[in-house]
CSV table of C-alpha atoms in Angstrom, one decimal:
chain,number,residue,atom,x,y,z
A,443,UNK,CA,19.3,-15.1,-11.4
A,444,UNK,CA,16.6,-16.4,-13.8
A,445,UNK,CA,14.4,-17.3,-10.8
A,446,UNK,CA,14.2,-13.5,-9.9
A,447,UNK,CA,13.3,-12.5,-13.5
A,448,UNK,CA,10.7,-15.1,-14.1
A,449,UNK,CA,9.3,-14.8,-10.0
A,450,UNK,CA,8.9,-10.6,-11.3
A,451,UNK,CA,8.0,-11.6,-15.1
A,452,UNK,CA,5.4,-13.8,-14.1
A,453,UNK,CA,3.9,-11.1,-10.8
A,454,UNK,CA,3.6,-8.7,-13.6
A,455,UNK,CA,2.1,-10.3,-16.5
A,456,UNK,CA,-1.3,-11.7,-14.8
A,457,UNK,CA,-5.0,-10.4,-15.1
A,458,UNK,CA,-4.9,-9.9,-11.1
A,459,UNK,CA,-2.5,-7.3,-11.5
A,460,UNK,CA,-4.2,-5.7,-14.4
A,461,UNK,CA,-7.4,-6.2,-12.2
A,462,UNK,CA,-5.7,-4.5,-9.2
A,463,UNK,CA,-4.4,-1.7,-11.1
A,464,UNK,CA,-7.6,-1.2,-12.7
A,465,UNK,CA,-9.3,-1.1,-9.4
A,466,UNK,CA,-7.4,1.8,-7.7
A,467,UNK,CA,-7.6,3.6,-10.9
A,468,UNK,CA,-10.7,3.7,-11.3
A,469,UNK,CA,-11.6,4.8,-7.6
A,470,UNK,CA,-9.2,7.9,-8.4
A,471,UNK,CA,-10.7,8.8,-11.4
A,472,UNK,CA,-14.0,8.9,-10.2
A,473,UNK,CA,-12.5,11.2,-6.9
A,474,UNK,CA,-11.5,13.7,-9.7
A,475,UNK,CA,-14.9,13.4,-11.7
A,476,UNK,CA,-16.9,14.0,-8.5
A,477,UNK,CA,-14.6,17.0,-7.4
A,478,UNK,CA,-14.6,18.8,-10.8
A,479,UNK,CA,-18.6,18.3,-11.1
A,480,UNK,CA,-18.8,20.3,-8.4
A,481,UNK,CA,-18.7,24.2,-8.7
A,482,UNK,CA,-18.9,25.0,-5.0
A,483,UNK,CA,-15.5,24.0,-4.5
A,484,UNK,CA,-14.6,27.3,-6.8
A,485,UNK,CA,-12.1,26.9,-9.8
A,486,UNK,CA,-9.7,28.4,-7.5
A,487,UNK,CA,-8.6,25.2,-6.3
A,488,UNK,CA,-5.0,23.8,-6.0
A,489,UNK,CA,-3.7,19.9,-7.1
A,490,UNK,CA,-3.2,19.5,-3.2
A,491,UNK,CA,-7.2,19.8,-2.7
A,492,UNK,CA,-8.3,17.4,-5.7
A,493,UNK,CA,-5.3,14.8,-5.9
A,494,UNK,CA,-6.7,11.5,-4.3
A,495,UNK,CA,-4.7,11.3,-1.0
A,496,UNK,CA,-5.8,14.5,0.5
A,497,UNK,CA,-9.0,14.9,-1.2
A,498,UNK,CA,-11.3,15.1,2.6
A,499,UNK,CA,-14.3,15.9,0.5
A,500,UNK,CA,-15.6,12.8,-0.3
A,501,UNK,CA,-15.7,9.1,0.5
A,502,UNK,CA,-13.0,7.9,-2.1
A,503,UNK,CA,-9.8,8.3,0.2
A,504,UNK,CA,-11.2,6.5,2.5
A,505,UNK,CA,-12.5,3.4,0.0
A,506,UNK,CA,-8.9,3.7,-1.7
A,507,UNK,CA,-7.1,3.5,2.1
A,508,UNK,CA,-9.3,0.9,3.4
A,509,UNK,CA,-8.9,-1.2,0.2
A,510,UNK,CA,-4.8,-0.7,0.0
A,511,UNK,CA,-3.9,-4.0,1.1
A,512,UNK,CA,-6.4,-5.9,-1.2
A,513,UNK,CA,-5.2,-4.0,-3.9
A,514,UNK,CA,-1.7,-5.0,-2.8
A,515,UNK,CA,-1.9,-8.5,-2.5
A,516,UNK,CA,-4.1,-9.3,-5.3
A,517,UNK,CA,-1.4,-9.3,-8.2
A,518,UNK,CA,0.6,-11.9,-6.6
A,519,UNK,CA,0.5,-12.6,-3.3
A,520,UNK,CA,-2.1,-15.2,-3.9
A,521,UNK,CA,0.2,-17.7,-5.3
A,522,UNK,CA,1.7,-18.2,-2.6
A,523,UNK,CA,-1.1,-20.6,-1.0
A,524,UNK,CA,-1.6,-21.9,-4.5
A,525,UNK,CA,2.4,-23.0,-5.8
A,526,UNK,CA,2.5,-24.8,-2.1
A,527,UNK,CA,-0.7,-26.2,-2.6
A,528,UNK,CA,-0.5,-27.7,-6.1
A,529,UNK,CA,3.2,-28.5,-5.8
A,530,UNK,CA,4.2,-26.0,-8.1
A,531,UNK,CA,7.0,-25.2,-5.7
A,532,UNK,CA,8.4,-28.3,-5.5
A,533,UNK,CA,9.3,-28.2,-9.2
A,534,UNK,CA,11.2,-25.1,-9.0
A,535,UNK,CA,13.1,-25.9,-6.2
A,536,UNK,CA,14.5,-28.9,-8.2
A,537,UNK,CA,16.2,-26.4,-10.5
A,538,UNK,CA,17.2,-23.7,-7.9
A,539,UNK,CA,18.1,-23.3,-4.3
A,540,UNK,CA,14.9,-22.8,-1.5
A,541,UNK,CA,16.7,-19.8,-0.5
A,542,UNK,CA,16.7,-18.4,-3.9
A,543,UNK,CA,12.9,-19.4,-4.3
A,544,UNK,CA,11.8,-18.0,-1.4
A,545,UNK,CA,13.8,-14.5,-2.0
A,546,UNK,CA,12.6,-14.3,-5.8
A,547,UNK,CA,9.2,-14.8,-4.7
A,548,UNK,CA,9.7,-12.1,-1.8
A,549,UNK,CA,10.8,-9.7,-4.2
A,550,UNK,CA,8.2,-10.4,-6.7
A,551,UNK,CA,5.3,-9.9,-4.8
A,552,UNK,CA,7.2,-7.1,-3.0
A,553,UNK,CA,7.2,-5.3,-5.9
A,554,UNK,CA,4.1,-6.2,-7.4
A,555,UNK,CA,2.2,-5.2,-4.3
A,556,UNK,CA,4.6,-1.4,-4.3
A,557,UNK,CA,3.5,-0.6,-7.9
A,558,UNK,CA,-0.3,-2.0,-7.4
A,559,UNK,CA,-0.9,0.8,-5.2
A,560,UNK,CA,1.5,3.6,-6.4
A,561,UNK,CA,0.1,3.5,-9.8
A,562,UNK,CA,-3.0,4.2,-8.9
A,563,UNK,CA,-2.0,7.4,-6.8
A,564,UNK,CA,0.3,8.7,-9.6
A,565,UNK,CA,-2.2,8.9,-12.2
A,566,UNK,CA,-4.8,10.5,-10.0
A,567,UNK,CA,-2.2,13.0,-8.9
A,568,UNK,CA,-1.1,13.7,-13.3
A,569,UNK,CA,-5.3,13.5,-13.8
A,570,UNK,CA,-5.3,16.3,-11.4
A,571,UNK,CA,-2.4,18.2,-12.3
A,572,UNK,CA,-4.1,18.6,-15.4
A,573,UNK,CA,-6.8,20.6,-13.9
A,574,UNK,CA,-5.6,22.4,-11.3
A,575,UNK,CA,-2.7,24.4,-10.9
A,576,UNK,CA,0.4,22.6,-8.2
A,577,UNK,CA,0.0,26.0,-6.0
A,578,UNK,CA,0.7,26.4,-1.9
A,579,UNK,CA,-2.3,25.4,0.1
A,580,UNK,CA,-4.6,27.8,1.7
A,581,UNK,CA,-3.7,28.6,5.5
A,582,UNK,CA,-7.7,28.6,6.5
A,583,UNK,CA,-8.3,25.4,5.1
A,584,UNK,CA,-9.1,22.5,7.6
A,585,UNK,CA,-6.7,20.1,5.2
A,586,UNK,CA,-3.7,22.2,6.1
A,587,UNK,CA,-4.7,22.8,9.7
A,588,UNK,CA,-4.6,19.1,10.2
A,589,UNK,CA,-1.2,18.4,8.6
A,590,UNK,CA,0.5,21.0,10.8
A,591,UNK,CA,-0.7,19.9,13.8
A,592,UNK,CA,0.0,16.1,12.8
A,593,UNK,CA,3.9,16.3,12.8
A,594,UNK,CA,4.2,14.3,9.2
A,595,UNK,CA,6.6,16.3,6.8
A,596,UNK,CA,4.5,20.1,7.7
A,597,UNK,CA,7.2,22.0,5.5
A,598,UNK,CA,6.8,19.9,2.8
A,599,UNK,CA,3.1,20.1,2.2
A,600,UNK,CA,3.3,24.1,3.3
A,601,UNK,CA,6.4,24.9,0.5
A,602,UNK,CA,6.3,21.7,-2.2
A,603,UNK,CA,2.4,20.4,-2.4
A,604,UNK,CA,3.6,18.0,-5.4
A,605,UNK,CA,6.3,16.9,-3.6
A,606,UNK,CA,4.3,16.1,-0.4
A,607,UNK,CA,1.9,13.6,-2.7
A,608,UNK,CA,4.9,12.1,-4.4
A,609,UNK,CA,6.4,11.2,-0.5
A,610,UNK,CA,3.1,9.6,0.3
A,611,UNK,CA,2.9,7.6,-2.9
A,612,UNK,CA,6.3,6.4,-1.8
A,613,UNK,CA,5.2,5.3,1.4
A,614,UNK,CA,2.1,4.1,0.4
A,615,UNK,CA,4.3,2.1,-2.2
A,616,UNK,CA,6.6,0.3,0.2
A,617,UNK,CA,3.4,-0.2,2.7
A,618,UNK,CA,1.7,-2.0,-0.3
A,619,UNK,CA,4.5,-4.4,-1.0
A,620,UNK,CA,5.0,-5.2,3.0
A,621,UNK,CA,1.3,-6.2,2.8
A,622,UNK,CA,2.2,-8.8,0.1
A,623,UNK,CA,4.9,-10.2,2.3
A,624,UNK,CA,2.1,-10.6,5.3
A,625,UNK,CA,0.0,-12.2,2.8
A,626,UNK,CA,3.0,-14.5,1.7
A,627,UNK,CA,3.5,-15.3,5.1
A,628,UNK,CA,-0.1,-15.9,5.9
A,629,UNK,CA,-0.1,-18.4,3.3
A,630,UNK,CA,1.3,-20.8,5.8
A,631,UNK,CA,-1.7,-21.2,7.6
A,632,UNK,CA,-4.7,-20.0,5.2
A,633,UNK,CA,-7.1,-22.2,3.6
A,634,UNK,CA,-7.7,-20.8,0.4
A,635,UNK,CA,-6.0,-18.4,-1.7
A,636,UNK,CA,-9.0,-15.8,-0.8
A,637,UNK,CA,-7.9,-16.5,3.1
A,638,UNK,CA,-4.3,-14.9,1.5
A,639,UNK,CA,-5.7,-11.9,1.0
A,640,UNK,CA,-8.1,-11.5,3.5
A,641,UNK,CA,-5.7,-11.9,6.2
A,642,UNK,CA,-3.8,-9.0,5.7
A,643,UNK,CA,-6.8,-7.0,5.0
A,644,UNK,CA,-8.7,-8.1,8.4
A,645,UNK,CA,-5.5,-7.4,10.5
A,646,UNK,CA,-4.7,-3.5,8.6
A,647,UNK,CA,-8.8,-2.7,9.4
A,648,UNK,CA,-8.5,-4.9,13.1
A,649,UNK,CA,-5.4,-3.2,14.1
A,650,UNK,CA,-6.2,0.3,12.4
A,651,UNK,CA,-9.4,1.4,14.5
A,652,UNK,CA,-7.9,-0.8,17.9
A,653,UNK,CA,-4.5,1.2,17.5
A,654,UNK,CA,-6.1,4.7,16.3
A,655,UNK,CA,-4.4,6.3,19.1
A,656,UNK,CA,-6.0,9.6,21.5
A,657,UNK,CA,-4.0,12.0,20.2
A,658,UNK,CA,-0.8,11.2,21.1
A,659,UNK,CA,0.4,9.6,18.6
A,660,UNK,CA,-0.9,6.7,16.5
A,661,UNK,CA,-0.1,3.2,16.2
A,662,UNK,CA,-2.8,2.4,13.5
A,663,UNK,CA,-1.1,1.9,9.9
A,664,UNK,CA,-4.3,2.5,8.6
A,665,UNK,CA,-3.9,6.1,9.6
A,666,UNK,CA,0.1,6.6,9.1
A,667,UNK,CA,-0.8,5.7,5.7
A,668,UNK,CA,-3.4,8.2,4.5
A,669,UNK,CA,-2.1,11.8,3.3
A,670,UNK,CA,-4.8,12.9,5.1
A,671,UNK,CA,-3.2,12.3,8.6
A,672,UNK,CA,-6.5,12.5,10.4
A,673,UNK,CA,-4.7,11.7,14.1
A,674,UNK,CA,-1.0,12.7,15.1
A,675,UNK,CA,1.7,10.1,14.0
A,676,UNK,CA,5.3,10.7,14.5
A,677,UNK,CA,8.0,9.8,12.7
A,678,UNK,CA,9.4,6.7,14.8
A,679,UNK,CA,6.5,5.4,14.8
A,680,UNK,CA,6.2,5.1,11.5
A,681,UNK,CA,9.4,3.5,11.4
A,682,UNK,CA,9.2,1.4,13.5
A,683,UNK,CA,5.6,0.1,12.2
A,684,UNK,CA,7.5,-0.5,8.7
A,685,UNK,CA,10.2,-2.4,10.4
A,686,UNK,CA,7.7,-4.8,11.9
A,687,UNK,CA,6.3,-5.6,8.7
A,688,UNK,CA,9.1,-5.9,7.1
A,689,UNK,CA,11.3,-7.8,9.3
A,690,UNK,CA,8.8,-10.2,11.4
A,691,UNK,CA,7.2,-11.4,7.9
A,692,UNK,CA,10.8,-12.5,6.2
A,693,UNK,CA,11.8,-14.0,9.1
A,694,UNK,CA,8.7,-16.5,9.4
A,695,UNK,CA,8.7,-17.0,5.9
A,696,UNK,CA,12.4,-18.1,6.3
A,697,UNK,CA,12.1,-20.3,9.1
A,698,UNK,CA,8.5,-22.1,7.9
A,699,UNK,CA,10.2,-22.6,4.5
A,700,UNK,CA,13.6,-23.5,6.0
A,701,UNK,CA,12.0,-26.7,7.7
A,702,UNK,CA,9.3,-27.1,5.2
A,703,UNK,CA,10.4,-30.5,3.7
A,704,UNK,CA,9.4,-29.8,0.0
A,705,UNK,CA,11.0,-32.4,-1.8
């Protein structure tokens, strides 16, 4: 079991997690500065309206959504191409199984990618429970129209507003880390460690505005994954989009690495 602590030890104590981290942060932040700067929005308004994920007023959900998977793979996904490529992998597996190499790593940038993109969105939502009180959303307003008519957890936003951002930070969460095992499984075949990252980035945007969907449900996981839900999703498919990136990555990371000869 040391591999797992040192894969996870070593995913979390790096600059490019710091740098991720910092990143998202900072994209919130400035969300909430630009909302509270401006007194046309009335002092009326709820944590729902300023809180990064459902904040339709300006420019940063979409910057923060189209950005997710770089933010996710940075921390750790990158070494990946880099352990293969310098060996590095070679001397571990001396001391350990491949399996348990290949799972520690898995679970390291896994997690690394989950909390790269959840911290983020839960200090933006405490920044902006700060200011504005956790209230129901207003009926008129075009952010709650949308939700209802989308089909994505309705009662939730209409009764629990807090509760409805913390779901979304969930799932935006596990979609980060499943965007670290693309990139881990992209490694394979990339160039460069910035290839890593960009792969996973180029097929989210790629797929996201090919998939979007005509109103009848979405296949774009760009879209399932923004609070916002600008186009109907429904809940299988969802599910079944998180199984495919769950499942198809591990299993070619498994087989390359099963016949990889790398001693």
């Amino acid at each position: 079991m040391k591999i797992f602590g040192f894969e996870i030890k070593r995913a979390f104590a790096n600059v490019w997690f710091v740098l991720s981290v910092a990143i998202g942060t900072a994209i919130g932040v400035a969300d909430c500065l630009l909302y509270v700067r401006q007194p046309e929005l009335g002092d009326d308004s709820a944590l729902i309206q300023i809180w990064l994920g459902t904040d339709y007023q300006f420019a940063y959900n979409n910057l923060f959504y189209v950005l997710l998977p770089l933010l996710a793979c940075l921390p750790y996904a990158m070494t990946c191409f880099s352990d293969i490529r310098t060996g590095y992998d070679r001397n571990i597996c001396v001391r350990t199984s491949r399996l348990k190499y290949m799972s520690a790593k898995a679970l390291a940038v896994f997690l690394s990618g989950a909390v790269a993109v959840a911290i983020p969105l839960l200090i933006d939502l405490f920044i902006g429970a700060g200011i504005y009180p956790d209230r129901n959303p207003e009926k008129l307003t075009f952010l709650y129209a949308g939700i209802q008519d989308s089909n994505m957890f309705p009662r939730l936003y209409q009764l629990h507003p807090a509760g409805y951002c913390l779901m979304f930070t969930l799932l935006d969460a596990v979609f980060g880390g499943l965007m670290g095992l693309v990139s881990m499984c992209a490694a394979r075949w990339s160039g460069s460690r910035f290839a890593t990252v960009m792969g996973p980035f180029a097929l989210y945007v790629f797929t996201g505005v090919l998939l979007e969907g005509d109103g009848n449900g979405t296949w774009s996981a760009l879209k399932m994954v923004n609070p916002l839900q600008e186009v109907v999703t429904y809940s299988y498919q969802m599910v079944i989009m998180y199984a495919v990136f769950f499942i198809v990555p591990l299993a070619l990371i498994y087989i390359w690495h099963r016949r990889r000869d790398i001693l």
